[in-house]
Amino acid sequence: EEMTQGLFALDPVRLIYGLELWRPFTAAAFLGPPSIGWLMSAYYLFEYGSALERQYGSAQHLLFLFSQIVLLSGFSIFFGQPFFGSSIITSMLHVLSRLMPTQKVKWLIFTVPYWALPYGLMAADVLQDGNAANALPHVLGILTGHFYFFHKFVWPKLGGEEWLTAPGIITRLLDPDARD
């Protein structure tokens, strides 16, 4: 199991000197060993990732994922986090929660406002293991999700340039029915 995880982990030395360019993508995709937590993470990834894609289209969703992988790779190298799949999930939740903060959503057995969902997920992970360090991946996801949200939705409204848009060729390939 450790050897397999070693192949997927974000190892900066192998990434830079070994040119193992797949490592950020595998570190983003790895959700941990099969368990109940793994099933919940896969569910969140599917449910909230597809909601984000439906809301803004496949091209913009691809740009979101790419921006998160780039940002989280940097943060993960800095903080020594070999995997950041849970950070990707938290960033998706954060962006969706900022878009519709007062909408109610069902989480486990509770109905909570959308804005509370990323923090609830973080609290559940911390309480489940009894370790405050489990909050770090969620904090990184919230920070990178907020970076995306701010530059995609807030900055252009303040008069800044809207630079986080999918390139036209990607939009034509992935969303042929989208309006320009």
mmCIF file of C-alpha atoms in Angstrom:
data_model
loop_
_atom_site.group_PDB
_atom_site.id
_atom_site.type_symbol
_atom_site.label_atom_id
_atom_site.label_comp_id
_atom_site.label_asym_id
_atom_site.label_seq_id
_atom_site.Cartn_x
_atom_site.Cartn_y
_atom_site.Cartn_z
ATOM 1 C CA GLU A 1 0.000 0.000 0.000
ATOM 2 C CA GLU A 2 2.800 2.454 0.877
ATOM 3 C CA MET A 3 4.599 1.733 -2.388
ATOM 4 C CA THR A 4 1.434 2.479 -4.359
ATOM 5 C CA GLN A 5 0.888 5.703 -2.449
ATOM 6 C CA GLY A 6 4.509 6.617 -3.162
ATOM 7 C CA LEU A 7 3.780 6.403 -6.885
ATOM 8 C CA PHE A 8 0.827 8.799 -6.524
ATOM 9 C CA ALA A 9 2.285 11.250 -3.984
ATOM 10 C CA LEU A 10 3.337 14.772 -4.856
ATOM 11 C CA ASP A 11 7.110 14.481 -4.487
ATOM 12 C CA PRO A 12 8.745 17.801 -5.439
ATOM 13 C CA VAL A 13 12.152 16.224 -6.127
ATOM 14 C CA ARG A 14 10.698 13.656 -8.534
ATOM 15 C CA LEU A 15 8.387 16.266 -10.056
ATOM 16 C CA ILE A 16 11.154 18.757 -10.812
ATOM 17 C CA TYR A 17 14.273 16.634 -11.355
ATOM 18 C CA GLY A 18 12.646 13.422 -12.535
ATOM 19 C CA LEU A 19 10.118 15.249 -14.728
ATOM 20 C CA GLU A 20 7.336 13.063 -13.319
ATOM 21 C CA LEU A 21 4.701 15.556 -14.433
ATOM 22 C CA TRP A 22 1.776 13.297 -13.547
ATOM 23 C CA ARG A 23 2.366 13.699 -9.817
ATOM 24 C CA PRO A 24 0.167 16.811 -9.276
ATOM 25 C CA PHE A 25 -2.717 15.055 -11.037
ATOM 26 C CA THR A 26 -2.391 11.804 -9.108
ATOM 27 C CA ALA A 27 -1.993 13.719 -5.831
ATOM 28 C CA ALA A 28 -5.252 15.521 -6.641
ATOM 29 C CA ALA A 29 -7.072 12.317 -7.572
ATOM 30 C CA PHE A 30 -5.956 10.166 -4.630
ATOM 31 C CA LEU A 31 -8.650 10.103 -1.928
ATOM 32 C CA GLY A 32 -6.936 7.643 0.398
ATOM 33 C CA PRO A 33 -7.335 3.938 1.019
ATOM 34 C CA PRO A 34 -10.811 2.422 0.578
ATOM 35 C CA SER A 35 -12.951 3.237 3.627
ATOM 36 C CA ILE A 36 -16.188 4.970 4.576
ATOM 37 C CA GLY A 37 -14.325 8.297 4.380
ATOM 38 C CA TRP A 38 -13.147 7.379 0.893
ATOM 39 C CA LEU A 39 -16.752 6.667 -0.171
ATOM 40 C CA MET A 40 -17.928 9.985 1.278
ATOM 41 C CA SER A 41 -15.118 11.850 -0.501
ATOM 42 C CA ALA A 42 -15.955 10.149 -3.806
ATOM 43 C CA TYR A 43 -19.615 11.093 -3.310
ATOM 44 C CA TYR A 44 -18.733 14.742 -2.566
ATOM 45 C CA LEU A 45 -16.433 14.852 -5.569
ATOM 46 C CA PHE A 46 -19.134 13.516 -7.861
ATOM 47 C CA GLU A 47 -22.047 15.475 -6.382
ATOM 48 C CA TYR A 48 -20.449 18.891 -5.991
ATOM 49 C CA GLY A 49 -18.006 18.590 -8.881
ATOM 50 C CA SER A 50 -20.840 17.800 -11.287
ATOM 51 C CA ALA A 51 -22.947 20.615 -9.787
ATOM 52 C CA LEU A 52 -20.130 23.068 -10.485
ATOM 53 C CA GLU A 53 -19.732 21.704 -14.008
ATOM 54 C CA ARG A 54 -23.488 21.964 -14.706
ATOM 55 C CA GLN A 55 -23.502 25.537 -13.416
ATOM 56 C CA TYR A 56 -20.620 26.831 -15.587
ATOM 57 C CA GLY A 57 -19.902 24.256 -18.283
ATOM 58 C CA SER A 58 -17.192 21.697 -18.864
ATOM 59 C CA ALA A 59 -14.602 24.145 -20.188
ATOM 60 C CA GLN A 60 -14.825 26.442 -17.169
ATOM 61 C CA HIS A 61 -14.858 23.421 -14.855
ATOM 62 C CA LEU A 62 -11.655 22.159 -16.476
ATOM 63 C CA LEU A 63 -10.070 25.583 -15.912
ATOM 64 C CA PHE A 64 -11.248 25.482 -12.289
ATOM 65 C CA LEU A 65 -9.678 22.046 -11.763
ATOM 66 C CA PHE A 66 -6.436 23.066 -13.459
ATOM 67 C CA SER A 67 -6.168 26.253 -11.371
ATOM 68 C CA GLN A 68 -6.810 24.279 -8.193
ATOM 69 C CA ILE A 69 -4.196 21.654 -9.078
ATOM 70 C CA VAL A 70 -1.590 24.350 -9.772
ATOM 71 C CA LEU A 71 -2.332 26.325 -6.590
ATOM 72 C CA LEU A 72 -2.698 23.277 -4.360
ATOM 73 C CA SER A 73 0.505 21.738 -5.742
ATOM 74 C CA GLY A 74 2.413 24.811 -4.593
ATOM 75 C CA PHE A 75 0.742 24.898 -1.182
ATOM 76 C CA SER A 76 1.098 21.134 -0.740
ATOM 77 C CA ILE A 77 4.815 21.228 -1.497
ATOM 78 C CA PHE A 78 5.236 24.119 0.951
ATOM 79 C CA PHE A 79 3.282 22.388 3.741
ATOM 80 C CA GLY A 80 4.527 18.866 2.986
ATOM 81 C CA GLN A 81 1.123 17.439 2.018
ATOM 82 C CA PRO A 82 1.655 14.516 -0.396
ATOM 83 C CA PHE A 83 -2.032 14.359 -1.459
ATOM 84 C CA PHE A 84 -4.665 17.049 -1.868
ATOM 85 C CA GLY A 85 -7.835 15.316 -3.098
ATOM 86 C CA SER A 86 -9.763 16.503 -0.041
ATOM 87 C CA SER A 87 -8.534 20.053 -0.710
ATOM 88 C CA ILE A 88 -9.990 19.890 -4.241
ATOM 89 C CA ILE A 89 -13.337 18.774 -2.805
ATOM 90 C CA THR A 90 -13.308 21.562 -0.226
ATOM 91 C CA SER A 91 -12.444 24.150 -2.885
ATOM 92 C CA MET A 92 -15.426 22.979 -4.986
ATOM 93 C CA LEU A 93 -17.677 23.221 -1.952
ATOM 94 C CA HIS A 94 -16.333 26.666 -1.124
ATOM 95 C CA VAL A 95 -16.945 28.051 -4.614
ATOM 96 C CA LEU A 96 -20.467 26.613 -4.717
ATOM 97 C CA SER A 97 -21.171 27.877 -1.201
ATOM 98 C CA ARG A 98 -20.098 31.400 -2.171
ATOM 99 C CA LEU A 99 -22.330 31.326 -5.242
ATOM 100 C CA MET A 100 -25.457 30.336 -3.256
ATOM 101 C CA PRO A 101 -24.668 30.901 0.431
ATOM 102 C CA THR A 102 -28.208 30.812 1.819
ATOM 103 C CA GLN A 103 -29.410 27.749 -0.063
ATOM 104 C CA LYS A 104 -30.117 24.823 2.255
ATOM 105 C CA VAL A 105 -28.321 21.551 1.562
ATOM 106 C CA LYS A 106 -28.603 18.114 3.135
ATOM 107 C CA TRP A 107 -25.362 16.941 4.761
ATOM 108 C CA LEU A 108 -25.348 13.580 6.509
ATOM 109 C CA ILE A 109 -28.500 13.882 8.646
ATOM 110 C CA PHE A 110 -28.487 17.681 8.930
ATOM 111 C CA THR A 111 -29.867 20.458 6.767
ATOM 112 C CA VAL A 112 -27.356 23.303 6.749
ATOM 113 C CA PRO A 113 -26.853 26.502 4.759
ATOM 114 C CA TYR A 114 -24.477 25.982 1.848
ATOM 115 C CA TRP A 115 -21.903 28.395 3.278
ATOM 116 C CA ALA A 116 -21.418 26.098 6.292
ATOM 117 C CA LEU A 117 -20.753 22.919 4.299
ATOM 118 C CA PRO A 118 -16.957 23.302 3.753
ATOM 119 C CA TYR A 119 -16.509 24.132 7.438
ATOM 120 C CA GLY A 120 -18.720 21.230 8.513
ATOM 121 C CA LEU A 121 -16.674 18.845 6.396
ATOM 122 C CA MET A 122 -13.500 20.205 7.980
ATOM 123 C CA ALA A 123 -14.929 19.885 11.504
ATOM 124 C CA ALA A 124 -16.053 16.309 10.815
ATOM 125 C CA ASP A 125 -12.553 15.302 9.658
ATOM 126 C CA VAL A 126 -10.920 16.939 12.679
ATOM 127 C CA LEU A 127 -13.362 15.348 15.126
ATOM 128 C CA GLN A 128 -13.218 11.937 13.463
ATOM 129 C CA ASP A 129 -9.455 11.611 13.954
ATOM 130 C CA GLY A 130 -9.142 13.884 16.984
ATOM 131 C CA ASN A 131 -6.322 15.739 15.257
ATOM 132 C CA ALA A 132 -6.401 19.466 14.455
ATOM 133 C CA ALA A 133 -3.813 18.909 11.689
ATOM 134 C CA ASN A 134 -6.618 17.343 9.619
ATOM 135 C CA ALA A 135 -7.981 20.858 9.126
ATOM 136 C CA LEU A 136 -4.988 21.870 6.947
ATOM 137 C CA PRO A 137 -6.175 20.289 3.658
ATOM 138 C CA HIS A 138 -9.575 21.924 4.106
ATOM 139 C CA VAL A 139 -8.064 25.314 4.932
ATOM 140 C CA LEU A 140 -5.917 25.073 1.790
ATOM 141 C CA GLY A 141 -9.006 24.147 -0.249
ATOM 142 C CA ILE A 142 -10.941 27.092 1.145
ATOM 143 C CA LEU A 143 -8.048 29.468 0.374
ATOM 144 C CA THR A 144 -7.552 28.260 -3.204
ATOM 145 C CA GLY A 145 -11.310 28.089 -3.797
ATOM 146 C CA HIS A 146 -11.606 31.659 -2.545
ATOM 147 C CA PHE A 147 -8.774 32.720 -4.867
ATOM 148 C CA TYR A 148 -10.715 31.264 -7.808
ATOM 149 C CA PHE A 149 -14.046 32.721 -6.676
ATOM 150 C CA PHE A 150 -12.585 36.189 -6.109
ATOM 151 C CA HIS A 151 -10.776 36.364 -9.447
ATOM 152 C CA LYS A 152 -13.620 34.813 -11.422
ATOM 153 C CA PHE A 153 -16.656 36.572 -9.914
ATOM 154 C CA VAL A 154 -15.673 39.479 -7.632
ATOM 155 C CA TRP A 155 -12.659 41.077 -9.330
ATOM 156 C CA PRO A 156 -14.427 41.641 -12.709
ATOM 157 C CA LYS A 157 -17.335 43.359 -10.891
ATOM 158 C CA LEU A 158 -14.836 45.705 -9.247
ATOM 159 C CA GLY A 159 -13.518 46.729 -12.655
ATOM 160 C CA GLY A 160 -10.673 44.249 -12.924
ATOM 161 C CA GLU A 161 -9.897 42.120 -15.927
ATOM 162 C CA GLU A 162 -11.720 38.781 -16.157
ATOM 163 C CA TRP A 163 -8.701 36.573 -16.756
ATOM 164 C CA LEU A 164 -10.049 33.276 -15.420
ATOM 165 C CA THR A 165 -12.080 32.280 -18.445
ATOM 166 C CA ALA A 166 -11.611 29.128 -20.444
ATOM 167 C CA PRO A 167 -9.828 29.660 -23.790
ATOM 168 C CA GLY A 168 -12.119 29.737 -26.805
ATOM 169 C CA ILE A 169 -10.748 26.535 -28.298
ATOM 170 C CA ILE A 170 -11.413 24.608 -25.072
ATOM 171 C CA THR A 171 -14.913 26.076 -24.877
ATOM 172 C CA ARG A 172 -15.655 25.101 -28.493
ATOM 173 C CA LEU A 173 -14.373 21.555 -27.869
ATOM 174 C CA LEU A 174 -16.065 20.904 -24.524
ATOM 175 C CA ASP A 175 -19.125 23.167 -24.696
ATOM 176 C CA PRO A 176 -20.073 23.458 -28.383
ATOM 177 C CA ASP A 177 -23.532 24.834 -27.523
ATOM 178 C CA ALA A 178 -22.190 27.570 -25.230
ATOM 179 C CA ARG A 179 -22.722 31.162 -26.187
ATOM 180 C CA ASP A 180 -19.620 33.350 -26.513
#
